[in-house]
Coordinates of C-alpha atoms in Angstrom, one line a residue:
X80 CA -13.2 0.5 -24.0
X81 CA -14.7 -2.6 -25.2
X82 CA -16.3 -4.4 -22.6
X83 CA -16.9 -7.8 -23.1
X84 CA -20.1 -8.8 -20.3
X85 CA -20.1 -12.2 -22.2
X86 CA -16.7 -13.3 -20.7
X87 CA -17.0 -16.2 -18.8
X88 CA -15.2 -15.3 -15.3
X89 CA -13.0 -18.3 -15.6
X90 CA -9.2 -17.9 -15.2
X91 CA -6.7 -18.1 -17.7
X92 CA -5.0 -20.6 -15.5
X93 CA -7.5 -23.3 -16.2
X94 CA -6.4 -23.5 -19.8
X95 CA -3.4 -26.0 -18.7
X96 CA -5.0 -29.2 -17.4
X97 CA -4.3 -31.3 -13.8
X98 CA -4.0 -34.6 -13.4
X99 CA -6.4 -36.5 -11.4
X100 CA -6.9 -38.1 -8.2
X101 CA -8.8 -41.0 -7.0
X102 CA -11.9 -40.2 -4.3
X103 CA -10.8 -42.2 -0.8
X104 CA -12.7 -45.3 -0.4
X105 CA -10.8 -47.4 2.0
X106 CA -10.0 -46.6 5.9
X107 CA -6.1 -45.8 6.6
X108 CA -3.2 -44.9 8.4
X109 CA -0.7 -42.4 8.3
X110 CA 1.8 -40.0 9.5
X111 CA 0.0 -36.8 9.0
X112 CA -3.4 -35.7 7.1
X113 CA -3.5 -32.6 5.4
X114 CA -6.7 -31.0 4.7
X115 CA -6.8 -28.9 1.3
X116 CA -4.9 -29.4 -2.3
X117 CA -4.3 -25.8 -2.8
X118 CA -0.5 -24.2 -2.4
X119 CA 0.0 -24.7 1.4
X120 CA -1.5 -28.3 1.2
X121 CA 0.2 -29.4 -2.1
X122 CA 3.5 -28.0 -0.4
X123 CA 3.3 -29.3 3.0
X124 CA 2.4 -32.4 2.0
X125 CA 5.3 -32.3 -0.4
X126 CA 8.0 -31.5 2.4
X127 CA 6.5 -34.3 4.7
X128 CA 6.9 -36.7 1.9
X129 CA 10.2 -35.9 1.2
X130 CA 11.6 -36.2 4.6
X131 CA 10.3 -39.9 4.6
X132 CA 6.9 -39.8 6.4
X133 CA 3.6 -41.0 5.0
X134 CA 1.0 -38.4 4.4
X135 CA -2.4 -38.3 3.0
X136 CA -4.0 -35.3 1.2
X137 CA -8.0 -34.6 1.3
X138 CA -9.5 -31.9 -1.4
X139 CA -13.3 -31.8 -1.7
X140 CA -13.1 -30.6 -5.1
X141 CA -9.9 -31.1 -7.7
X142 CA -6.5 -29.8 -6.7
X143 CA -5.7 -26.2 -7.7
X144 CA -8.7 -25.3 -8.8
X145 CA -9.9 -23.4 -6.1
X146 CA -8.4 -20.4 -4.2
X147 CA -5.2 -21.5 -5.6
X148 CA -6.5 -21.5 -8.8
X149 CA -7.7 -17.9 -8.8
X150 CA -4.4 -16.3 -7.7
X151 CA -2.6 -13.7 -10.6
X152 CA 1.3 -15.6 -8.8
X153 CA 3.2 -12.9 -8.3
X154 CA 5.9 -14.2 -5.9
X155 CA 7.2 -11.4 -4.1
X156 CA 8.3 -10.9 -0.3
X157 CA 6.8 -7.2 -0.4
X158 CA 3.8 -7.2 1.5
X159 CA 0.8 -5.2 1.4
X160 CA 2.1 -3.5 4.2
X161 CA 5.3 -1.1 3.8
X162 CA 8.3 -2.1 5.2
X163 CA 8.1 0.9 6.9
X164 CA 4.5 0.0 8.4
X165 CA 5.7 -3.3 9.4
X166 CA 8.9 -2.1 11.1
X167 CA 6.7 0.6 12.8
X168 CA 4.1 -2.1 14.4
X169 CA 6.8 -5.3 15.0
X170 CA 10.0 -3.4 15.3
X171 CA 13.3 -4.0 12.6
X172 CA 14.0 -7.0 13.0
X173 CA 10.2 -8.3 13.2
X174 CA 10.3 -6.0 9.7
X175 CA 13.0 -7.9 8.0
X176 CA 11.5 -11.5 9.4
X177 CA 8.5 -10.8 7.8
X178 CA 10.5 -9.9 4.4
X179 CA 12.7 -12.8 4.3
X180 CA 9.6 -15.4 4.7
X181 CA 8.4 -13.9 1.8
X182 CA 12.4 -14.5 -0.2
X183 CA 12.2 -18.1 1.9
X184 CA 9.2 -18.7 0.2
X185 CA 10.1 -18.1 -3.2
X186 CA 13.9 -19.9 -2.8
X187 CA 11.7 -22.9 -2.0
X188 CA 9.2 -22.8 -4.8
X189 CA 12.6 -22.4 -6.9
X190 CA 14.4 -25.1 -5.6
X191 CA 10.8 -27.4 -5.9
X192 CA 10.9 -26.5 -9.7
X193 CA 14.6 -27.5 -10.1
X194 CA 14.6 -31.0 -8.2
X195 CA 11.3 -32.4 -10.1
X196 CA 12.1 -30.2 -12.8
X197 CA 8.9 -29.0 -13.4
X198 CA 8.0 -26.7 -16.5
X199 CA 5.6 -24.0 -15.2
X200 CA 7.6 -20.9 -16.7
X201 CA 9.1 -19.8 -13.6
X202 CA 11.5 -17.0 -13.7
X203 CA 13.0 -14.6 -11.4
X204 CA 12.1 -11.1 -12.4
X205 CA 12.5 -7.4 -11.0
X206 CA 9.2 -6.4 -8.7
X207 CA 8.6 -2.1 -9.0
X208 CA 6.5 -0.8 -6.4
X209 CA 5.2 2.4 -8.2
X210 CA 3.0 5.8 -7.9
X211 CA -0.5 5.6 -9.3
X212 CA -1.0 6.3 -13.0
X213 CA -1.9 9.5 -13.6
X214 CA -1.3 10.9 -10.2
X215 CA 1.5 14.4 -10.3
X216 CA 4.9 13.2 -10.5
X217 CA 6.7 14.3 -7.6
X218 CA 4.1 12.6 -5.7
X219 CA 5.2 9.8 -3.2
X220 CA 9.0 10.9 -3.8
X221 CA 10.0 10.6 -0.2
X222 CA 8.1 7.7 0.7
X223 CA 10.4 5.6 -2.1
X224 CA 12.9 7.1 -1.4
X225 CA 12.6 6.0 2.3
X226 CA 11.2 2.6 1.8
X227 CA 14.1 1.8 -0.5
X228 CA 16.6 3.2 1.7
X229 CA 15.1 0.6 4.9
X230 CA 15.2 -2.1 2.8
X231 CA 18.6 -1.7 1.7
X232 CA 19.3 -1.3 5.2
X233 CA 17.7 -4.1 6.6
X234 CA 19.5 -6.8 3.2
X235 CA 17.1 -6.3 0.6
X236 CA 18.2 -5.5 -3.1
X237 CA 15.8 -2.5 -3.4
X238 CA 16.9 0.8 -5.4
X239 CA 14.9 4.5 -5.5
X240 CA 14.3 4.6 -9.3
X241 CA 12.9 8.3 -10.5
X242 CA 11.2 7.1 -13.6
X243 CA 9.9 3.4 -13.7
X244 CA 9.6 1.4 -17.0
X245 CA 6.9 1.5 -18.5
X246 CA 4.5 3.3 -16.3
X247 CA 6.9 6.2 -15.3
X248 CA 6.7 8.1 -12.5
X249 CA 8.9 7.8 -9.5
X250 CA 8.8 4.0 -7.1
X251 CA 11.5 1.5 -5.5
X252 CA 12.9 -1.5 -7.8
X253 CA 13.0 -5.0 -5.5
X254 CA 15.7 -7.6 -7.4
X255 CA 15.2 -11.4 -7.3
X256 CA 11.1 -11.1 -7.4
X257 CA 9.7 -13.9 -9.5
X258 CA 6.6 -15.1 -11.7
X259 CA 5.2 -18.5 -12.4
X260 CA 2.1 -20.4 -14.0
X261 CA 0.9 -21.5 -10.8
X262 CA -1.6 -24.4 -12.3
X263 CA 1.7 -26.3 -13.9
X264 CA 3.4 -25.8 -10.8
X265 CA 1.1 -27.1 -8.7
X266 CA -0.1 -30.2 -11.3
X267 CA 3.7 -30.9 -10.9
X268 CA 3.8 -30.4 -7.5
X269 CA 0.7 -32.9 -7.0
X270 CA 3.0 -35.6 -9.2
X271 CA 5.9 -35.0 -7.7
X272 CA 3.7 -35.7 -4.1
X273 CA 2.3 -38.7 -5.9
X274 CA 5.5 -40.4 -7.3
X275 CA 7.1 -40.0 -4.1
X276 CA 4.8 -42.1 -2.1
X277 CA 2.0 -39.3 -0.8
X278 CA -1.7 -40.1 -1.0
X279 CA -3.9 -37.3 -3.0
X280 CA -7.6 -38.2 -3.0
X281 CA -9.8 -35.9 -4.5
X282 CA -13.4 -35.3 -4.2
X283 CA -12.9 -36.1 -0.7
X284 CA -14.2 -33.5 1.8
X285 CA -13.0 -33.5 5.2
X286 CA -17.0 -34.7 7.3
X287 CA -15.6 -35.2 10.6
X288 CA -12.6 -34.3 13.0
X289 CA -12.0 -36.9 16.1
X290 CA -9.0 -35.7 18.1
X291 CA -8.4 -39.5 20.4
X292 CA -7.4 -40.8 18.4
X293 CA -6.8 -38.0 15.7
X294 CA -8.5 -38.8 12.4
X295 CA -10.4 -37.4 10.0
X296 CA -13.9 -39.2 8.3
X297 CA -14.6 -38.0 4.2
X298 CA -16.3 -40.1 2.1
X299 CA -17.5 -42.3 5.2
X300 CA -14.1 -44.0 5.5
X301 CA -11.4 -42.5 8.2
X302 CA -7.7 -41.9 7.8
X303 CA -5.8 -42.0 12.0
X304 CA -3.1 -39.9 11.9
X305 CA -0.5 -38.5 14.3
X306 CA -0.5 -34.5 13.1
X307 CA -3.2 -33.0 10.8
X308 CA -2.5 -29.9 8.6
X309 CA -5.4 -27.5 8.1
X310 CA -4.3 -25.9 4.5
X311 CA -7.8 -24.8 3.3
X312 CA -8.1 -21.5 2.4
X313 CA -10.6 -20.0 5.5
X314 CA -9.5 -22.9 8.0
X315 CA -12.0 -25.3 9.4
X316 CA -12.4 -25.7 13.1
X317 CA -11.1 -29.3 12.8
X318 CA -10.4 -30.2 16.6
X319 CA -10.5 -26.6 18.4
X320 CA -12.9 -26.1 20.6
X321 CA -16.1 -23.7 19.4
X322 CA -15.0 -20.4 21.1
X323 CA -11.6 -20.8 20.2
X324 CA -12.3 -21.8 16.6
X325 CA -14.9 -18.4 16.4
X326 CA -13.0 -16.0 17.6
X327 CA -9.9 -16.8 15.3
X328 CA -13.0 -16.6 12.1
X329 CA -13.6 -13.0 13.8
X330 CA -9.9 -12.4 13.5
X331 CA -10.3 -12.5 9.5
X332 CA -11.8 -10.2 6.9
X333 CA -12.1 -11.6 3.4
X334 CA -11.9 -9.7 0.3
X335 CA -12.7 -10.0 -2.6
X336 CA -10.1 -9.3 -5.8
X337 CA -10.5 -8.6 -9.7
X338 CA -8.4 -10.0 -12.8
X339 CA -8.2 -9.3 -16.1
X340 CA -6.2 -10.7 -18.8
X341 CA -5.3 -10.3 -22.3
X342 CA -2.8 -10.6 -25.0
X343 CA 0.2 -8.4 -26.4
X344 CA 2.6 -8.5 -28.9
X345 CA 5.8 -9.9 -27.7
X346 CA 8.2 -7.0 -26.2
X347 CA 5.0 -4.4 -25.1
X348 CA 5.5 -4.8 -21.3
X349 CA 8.9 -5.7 -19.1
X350 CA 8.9 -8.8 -17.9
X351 CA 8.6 -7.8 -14.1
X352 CA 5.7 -7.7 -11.4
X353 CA 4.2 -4.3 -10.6
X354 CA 1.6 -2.6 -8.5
X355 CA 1.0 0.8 -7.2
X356 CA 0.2 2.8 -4.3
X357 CA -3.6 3.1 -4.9
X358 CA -5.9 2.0 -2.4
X359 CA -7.0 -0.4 -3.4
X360 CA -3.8 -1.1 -5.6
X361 CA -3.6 -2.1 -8.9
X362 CA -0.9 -4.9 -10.1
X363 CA 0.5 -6.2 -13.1
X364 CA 2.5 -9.0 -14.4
X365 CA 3.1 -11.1 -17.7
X366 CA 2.8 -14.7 -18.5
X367 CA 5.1 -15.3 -21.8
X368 CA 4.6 -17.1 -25.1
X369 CA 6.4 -17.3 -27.7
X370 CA 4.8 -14.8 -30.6
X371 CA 2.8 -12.8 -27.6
X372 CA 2.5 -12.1 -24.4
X373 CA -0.4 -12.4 -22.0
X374 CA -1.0 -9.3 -19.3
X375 CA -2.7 -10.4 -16.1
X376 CA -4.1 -7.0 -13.9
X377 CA -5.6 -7.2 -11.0
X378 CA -7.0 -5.0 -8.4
X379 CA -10.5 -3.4 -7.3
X380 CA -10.8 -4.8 -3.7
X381 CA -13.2 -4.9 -1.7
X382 CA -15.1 -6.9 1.3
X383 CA -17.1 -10.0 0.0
X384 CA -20.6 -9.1 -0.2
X385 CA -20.2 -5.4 -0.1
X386 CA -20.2 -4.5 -3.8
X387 CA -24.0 -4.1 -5.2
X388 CA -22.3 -3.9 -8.7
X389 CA -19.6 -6.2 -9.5
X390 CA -19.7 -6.1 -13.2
X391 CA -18.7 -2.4 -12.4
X392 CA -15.2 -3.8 -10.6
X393 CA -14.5 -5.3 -14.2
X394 CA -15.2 -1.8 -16.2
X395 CA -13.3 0.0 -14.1
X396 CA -10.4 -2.8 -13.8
X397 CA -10.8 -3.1 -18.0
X398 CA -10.4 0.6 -18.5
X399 CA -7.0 0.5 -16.0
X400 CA -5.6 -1.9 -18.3
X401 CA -6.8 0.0 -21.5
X402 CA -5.0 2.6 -19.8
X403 CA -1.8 0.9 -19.1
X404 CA -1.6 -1.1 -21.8
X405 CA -3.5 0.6 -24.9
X406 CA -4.7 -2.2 -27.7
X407 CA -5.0 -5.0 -25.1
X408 CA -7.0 -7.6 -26.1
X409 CA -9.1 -8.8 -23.0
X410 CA -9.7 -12.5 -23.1
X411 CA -10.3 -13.3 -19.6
X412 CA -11.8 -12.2 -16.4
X413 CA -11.8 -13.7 -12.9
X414 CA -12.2 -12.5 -9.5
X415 CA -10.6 -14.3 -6.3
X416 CA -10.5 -14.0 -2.9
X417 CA -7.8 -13.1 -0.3
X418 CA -8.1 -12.8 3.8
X419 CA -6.5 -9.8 5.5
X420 CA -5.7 -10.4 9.2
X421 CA -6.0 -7.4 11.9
X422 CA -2.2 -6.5 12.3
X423 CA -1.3 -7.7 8.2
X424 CA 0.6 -10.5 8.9
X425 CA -0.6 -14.3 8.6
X426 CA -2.0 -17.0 11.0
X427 CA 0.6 -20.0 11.0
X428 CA 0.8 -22.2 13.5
X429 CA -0.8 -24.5 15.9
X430 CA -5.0 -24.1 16.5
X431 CA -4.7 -27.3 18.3
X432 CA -2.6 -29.9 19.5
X433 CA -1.4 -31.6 16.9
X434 CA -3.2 -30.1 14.5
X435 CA -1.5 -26.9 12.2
X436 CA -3.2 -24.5 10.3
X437 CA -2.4 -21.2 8.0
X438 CA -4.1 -18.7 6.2
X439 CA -4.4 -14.5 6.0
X440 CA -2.6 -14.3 3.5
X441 CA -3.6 -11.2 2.0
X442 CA -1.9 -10.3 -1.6
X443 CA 0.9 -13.0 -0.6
X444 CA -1.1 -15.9 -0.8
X445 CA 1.6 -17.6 -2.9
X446 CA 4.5 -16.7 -1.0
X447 CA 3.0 -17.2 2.3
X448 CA 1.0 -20.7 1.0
X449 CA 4.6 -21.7 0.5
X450 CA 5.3 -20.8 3.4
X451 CA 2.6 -22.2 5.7
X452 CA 3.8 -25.3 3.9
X453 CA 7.5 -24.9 4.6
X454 CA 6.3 -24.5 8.6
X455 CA 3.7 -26.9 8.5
X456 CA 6.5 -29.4 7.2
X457 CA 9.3 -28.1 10.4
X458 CA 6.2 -28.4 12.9
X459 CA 5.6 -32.1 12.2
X460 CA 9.6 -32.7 12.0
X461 CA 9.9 -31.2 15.4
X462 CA 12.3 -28.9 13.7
X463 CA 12.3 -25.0 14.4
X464 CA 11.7 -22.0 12.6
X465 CA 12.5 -18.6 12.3
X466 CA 8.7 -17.5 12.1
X467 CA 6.6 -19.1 13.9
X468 CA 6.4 -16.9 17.5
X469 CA 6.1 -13.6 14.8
X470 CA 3.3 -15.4 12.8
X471 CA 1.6 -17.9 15.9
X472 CA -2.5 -17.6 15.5
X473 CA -2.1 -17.1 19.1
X474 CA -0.1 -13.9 19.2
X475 CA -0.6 -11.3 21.5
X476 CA 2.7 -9.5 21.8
X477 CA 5.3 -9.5 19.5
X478 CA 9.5 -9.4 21.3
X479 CA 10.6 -6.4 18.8
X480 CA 13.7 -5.2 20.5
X481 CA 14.3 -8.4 22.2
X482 CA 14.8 -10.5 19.8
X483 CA 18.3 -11.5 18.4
X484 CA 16.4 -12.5 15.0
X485 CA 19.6 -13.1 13.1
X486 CA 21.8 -14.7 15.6
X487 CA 19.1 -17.0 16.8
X488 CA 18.4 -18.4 13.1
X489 CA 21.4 -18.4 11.4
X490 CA 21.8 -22.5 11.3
X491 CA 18.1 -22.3 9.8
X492 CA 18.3 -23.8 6.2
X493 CA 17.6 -20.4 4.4
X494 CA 20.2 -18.4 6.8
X495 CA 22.5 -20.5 4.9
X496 CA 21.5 -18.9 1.2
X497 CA 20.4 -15.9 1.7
X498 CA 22.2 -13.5 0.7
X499 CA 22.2 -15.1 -2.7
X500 CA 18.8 -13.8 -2.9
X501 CA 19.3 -10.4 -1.0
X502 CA 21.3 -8.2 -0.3
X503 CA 23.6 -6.9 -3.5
X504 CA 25.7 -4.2 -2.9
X505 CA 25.8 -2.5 -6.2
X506 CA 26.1 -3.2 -9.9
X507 CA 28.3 -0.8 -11.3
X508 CA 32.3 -1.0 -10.8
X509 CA 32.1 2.5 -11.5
X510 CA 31.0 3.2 -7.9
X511 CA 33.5 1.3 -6.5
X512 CA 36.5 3.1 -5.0
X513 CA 40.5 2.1 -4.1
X514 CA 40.7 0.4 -1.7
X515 CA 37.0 -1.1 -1.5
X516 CA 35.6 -4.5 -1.6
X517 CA 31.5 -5.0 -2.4
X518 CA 29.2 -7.6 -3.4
X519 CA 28.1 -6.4 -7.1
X520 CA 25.3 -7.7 -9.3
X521 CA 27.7 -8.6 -12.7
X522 CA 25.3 -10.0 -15.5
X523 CA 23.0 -11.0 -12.7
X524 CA 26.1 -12.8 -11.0
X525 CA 27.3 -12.0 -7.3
X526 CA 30.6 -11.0 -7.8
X527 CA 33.1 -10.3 -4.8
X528 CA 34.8 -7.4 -6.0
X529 CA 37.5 -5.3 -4.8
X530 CA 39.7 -2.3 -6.4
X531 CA 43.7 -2.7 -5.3
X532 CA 45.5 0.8 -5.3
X533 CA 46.4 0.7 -8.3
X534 CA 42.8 0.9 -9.2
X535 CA 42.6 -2.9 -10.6
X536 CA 39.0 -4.8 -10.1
X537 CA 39.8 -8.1 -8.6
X538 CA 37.1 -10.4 -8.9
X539 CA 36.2 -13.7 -7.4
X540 CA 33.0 -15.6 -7.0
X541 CA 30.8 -14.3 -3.4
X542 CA 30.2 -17.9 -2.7
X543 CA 32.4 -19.2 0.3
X544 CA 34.0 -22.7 -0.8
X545 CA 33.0 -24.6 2.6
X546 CA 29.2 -24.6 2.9
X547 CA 28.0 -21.9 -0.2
X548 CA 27.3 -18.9 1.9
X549 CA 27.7 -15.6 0.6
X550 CA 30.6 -13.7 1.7
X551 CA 30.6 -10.0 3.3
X552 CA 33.4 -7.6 2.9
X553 CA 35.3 -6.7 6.1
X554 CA 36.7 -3.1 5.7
X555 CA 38.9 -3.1 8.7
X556 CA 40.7 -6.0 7.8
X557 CA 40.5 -5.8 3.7
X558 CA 39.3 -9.5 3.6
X559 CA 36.4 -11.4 2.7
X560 CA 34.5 -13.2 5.9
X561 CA 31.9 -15.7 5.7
X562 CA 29.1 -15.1 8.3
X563 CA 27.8 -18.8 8.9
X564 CA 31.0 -20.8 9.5
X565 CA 34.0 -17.8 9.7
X566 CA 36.0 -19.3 6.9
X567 CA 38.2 -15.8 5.7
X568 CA 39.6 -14.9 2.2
X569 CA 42.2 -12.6 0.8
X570 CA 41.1 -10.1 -1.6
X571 CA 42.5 -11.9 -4.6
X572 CA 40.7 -15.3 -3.1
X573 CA 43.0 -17.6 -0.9
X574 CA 41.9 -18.9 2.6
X575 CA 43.2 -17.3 5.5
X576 CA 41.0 -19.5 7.9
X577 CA 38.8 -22.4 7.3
X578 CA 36.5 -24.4 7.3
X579 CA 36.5 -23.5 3.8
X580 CA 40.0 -25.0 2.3
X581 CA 39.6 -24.1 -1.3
X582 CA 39.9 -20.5 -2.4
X583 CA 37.0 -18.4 -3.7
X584 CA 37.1 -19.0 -7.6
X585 CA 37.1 -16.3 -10.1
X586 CA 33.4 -15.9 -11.2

């Protein structure tokens, strides 16, 4: 191994430059403050400007640069917890919630990147969750092999693979993951906020909270308000009281985490996000270019302030690399940081009146920024959404059992598209018998497929015509149903009952 102790412990991120932000120097009004230009601030902001209110946005230092700014982006909704842990403590459909923030989160980051069109190489990939290198084969068989068998149940597109690419062994393959460059996605974000009338000042800490009226003093000029967003990483008190504002700080334990990066020739490693059973786990995942590609690892956790040696978390991260990628070049080291919360799931909701806040993130702090952001944004609309009893700072008891999860969210904006992003049935006609209709992943298309007696593959698109829900197969009846508005298809595509009046094209 050929440790470099020279490297400067500066991310590879910071090679792509931000644009900048004025410091506040006048006194002003607006709709909401948020506090913090990281992923949850840059993105609630965002979602407030967009629906037509006026926002302002304080950072102390420069956007992204921060926590943000240390993250390896993976975009996954597999948490650090199993999905067996997590239906163990919340119950299934507690389990699933949790899950589908996470696919929420990354539909919205995708749908962000294709209405400003923003070029930050994001791309949805396979995610393997995988056995440690060099631990016995067999080992962690039947924990896969369970895991993936929930998550099918519960929607997800999750499979039981025996041999993973490229590091072998047995694990579970998750579809519709995804990677990005997190710096270009937020610099567009930020212009994107900009352009569409938000205020971003920079160098701009937040001094002083007053709560009547609600305002917040940085740089000795105030901005009134009538919600304020707390979107730094640890959350300041802003207007809780003392005890309340302490004994949420004793609710989080903050961690510390180590990256490495180098180059490859093009081709080495899949393009996909993995990371292993290990405790702490290791991850991986590329950022492309054309002629090479650049591997990001990360792992080695521990609490802040607990490791006498932290040049040792680097040789030990360097030779895991070496290890799973033999030859890499390392050209960058970086440690960040990421908050764990007692039960592993996140604080999102209101600290305050009128004031929001989010963080505990854990590994998910791009996914769960996203989708602080996403809540902040329905919190100050007065709009509501699917997580926010499961994921309330205040929670003391959870409704597992009791909670119709599905059937009380299913006008929520992401009910509507879901199962684009979970969910797929199969890929293979091969499996598919006479006389059976299934959703199946063709060429990364869902495709509503059924075999007629004659054992003919009819094939029409999964997308119901009214509304663009996905459609399920009902076996009793041999038609396709949608599940948001009822429209019904034949097998070969024609409406049988709207709303939908155009039949389901071929795909």
């Amino acid at each position: 191994m050929a440790t470099q102790a020279h490297l400067a412990t500066t991310p590879y991120w910071t090679e792509s430059s931000l644009p900048r932000f004025p410091k506040l120097e006048r006194n002003a009004r607006v709709d909401v403050v948020v506090v913090g230009g990281g992923i949850t601030g840059l993105t609630t902001a965002y979602l407030i400007a967009k629906a037509g209110r006026s926002v302002a946005l304080l950072e102390r230092r420069r956007c992204a640069e921060i926590d943000t700014g240390h993250t390896t982006a993976h975009l996954t909704m597999v948490t650090d917890l199993t999905l067996a842990e997590l239906v163990g403590r919340f119950g299934r459909n507690h389990g699933q919630a949790v899950w589908d923030a996470g696919l929420a989160a990354i539909n919205q980051i995708d749908t962000i990147v294709r209405d400003e069109n923003i070029a930050c190489a994001f791309a949805w990939v396979p995610g393997y969750l995988h056995h440690p290198i060099g631990s016995t084969p067999d080992e962690g068989v039947e924990m896969f092999t369970q895991e993936a068998a929930l998550a099918t149940e519960l929607g997800f597109d999750a499979t039981f693979v025996s041999n993973v690419p490229f590091v072998g062994g047995p694990g579970v393959r998750f579809e519709n993951q995804a990677r990005f460059h997190p710096r270009l996605y937020l610099a567009g974000l930020a212009r994107a906020l900009s352009t569409g009338g938000g205020q971003i000042y920079e160098h701009s800490a937040a001094d002083e909270f007053c709560d009547d009226p609600l305002s917040v003093t940085s740089n000795g000029h105030t901005i009134s308000c009538d919600a304020l967003v707390l979107a730094t990483h640890t959350p300041l008190m802003g207007n809780a009281n003392l005890a309340s504002a302490t004994l949420f700080q004793t609710k989080l334990a903050l961690y510390t985490s180590y990256v490495v990066a180098g180059r490859v020739p093009s081709g080495s490693v899949p393009d996909a996000l993995f990371w292993d059973t290990a405790d702490p786990y290791h991850y991986l995942r590329l950022d492309t270019h054309r002629g090479f590609d650049v591997v990001i690892v990360g792992g080695e956790d521990h609490k802040t302030g607990q490791s006498s040696d932290t040049n040792a978390c680097y040789d030990r991260l360097e030779r895991t690399a070496l290890a799973l990628v033999p030859g890499i070049e390392i050209t960058h080291r970086w440690s960040g940081q990421v908050i764990a919360t007692p039960d592993g799931l996140p604080y999102i909701g209101d600290t305050a009146p009128r004031q929001f806040a989010a963080t505990g993130f854990a590994g998910n702090g791009m996914t769960f920024g996203t989708l602080g952001g996403m809540m902040a944004a329905d919190s100050v609309a007065g709009r509501a959404n699917p997580w926010s009893d499961l994921l309330d700072p205040g929670r003391t008891k959870i409704r597992g059992a009791l909670w119709d999860y599905l059937t009380e969210n299913k006008d929520y904006p992401y009910y509507l598209v879901r199962d684009r992003f979970a969910g797929t049935e199969g890929r293979s006609l091969r499996a598919l018998k006479r006389g059976e209709g299934k959703i199946l992943d063709i060429d990364g298309t869902r495709v509503a497929t059924f075999r007629d007696p004659t054992g003919a593959a009819i094939m029409r698109s999964a997308v119901c015509t009214h509304m663009g829900c996905a459609v399920a197969w009902n076996d009793a009846e041999r038609t396709w149903d949608c599940p948001c508005h009822g429209s019904r298809f034949t097998t070969d595509g024609s409406v049988i009952a709207g709303p939908a009046e155009s039949p389901l094209p071929e795909p």
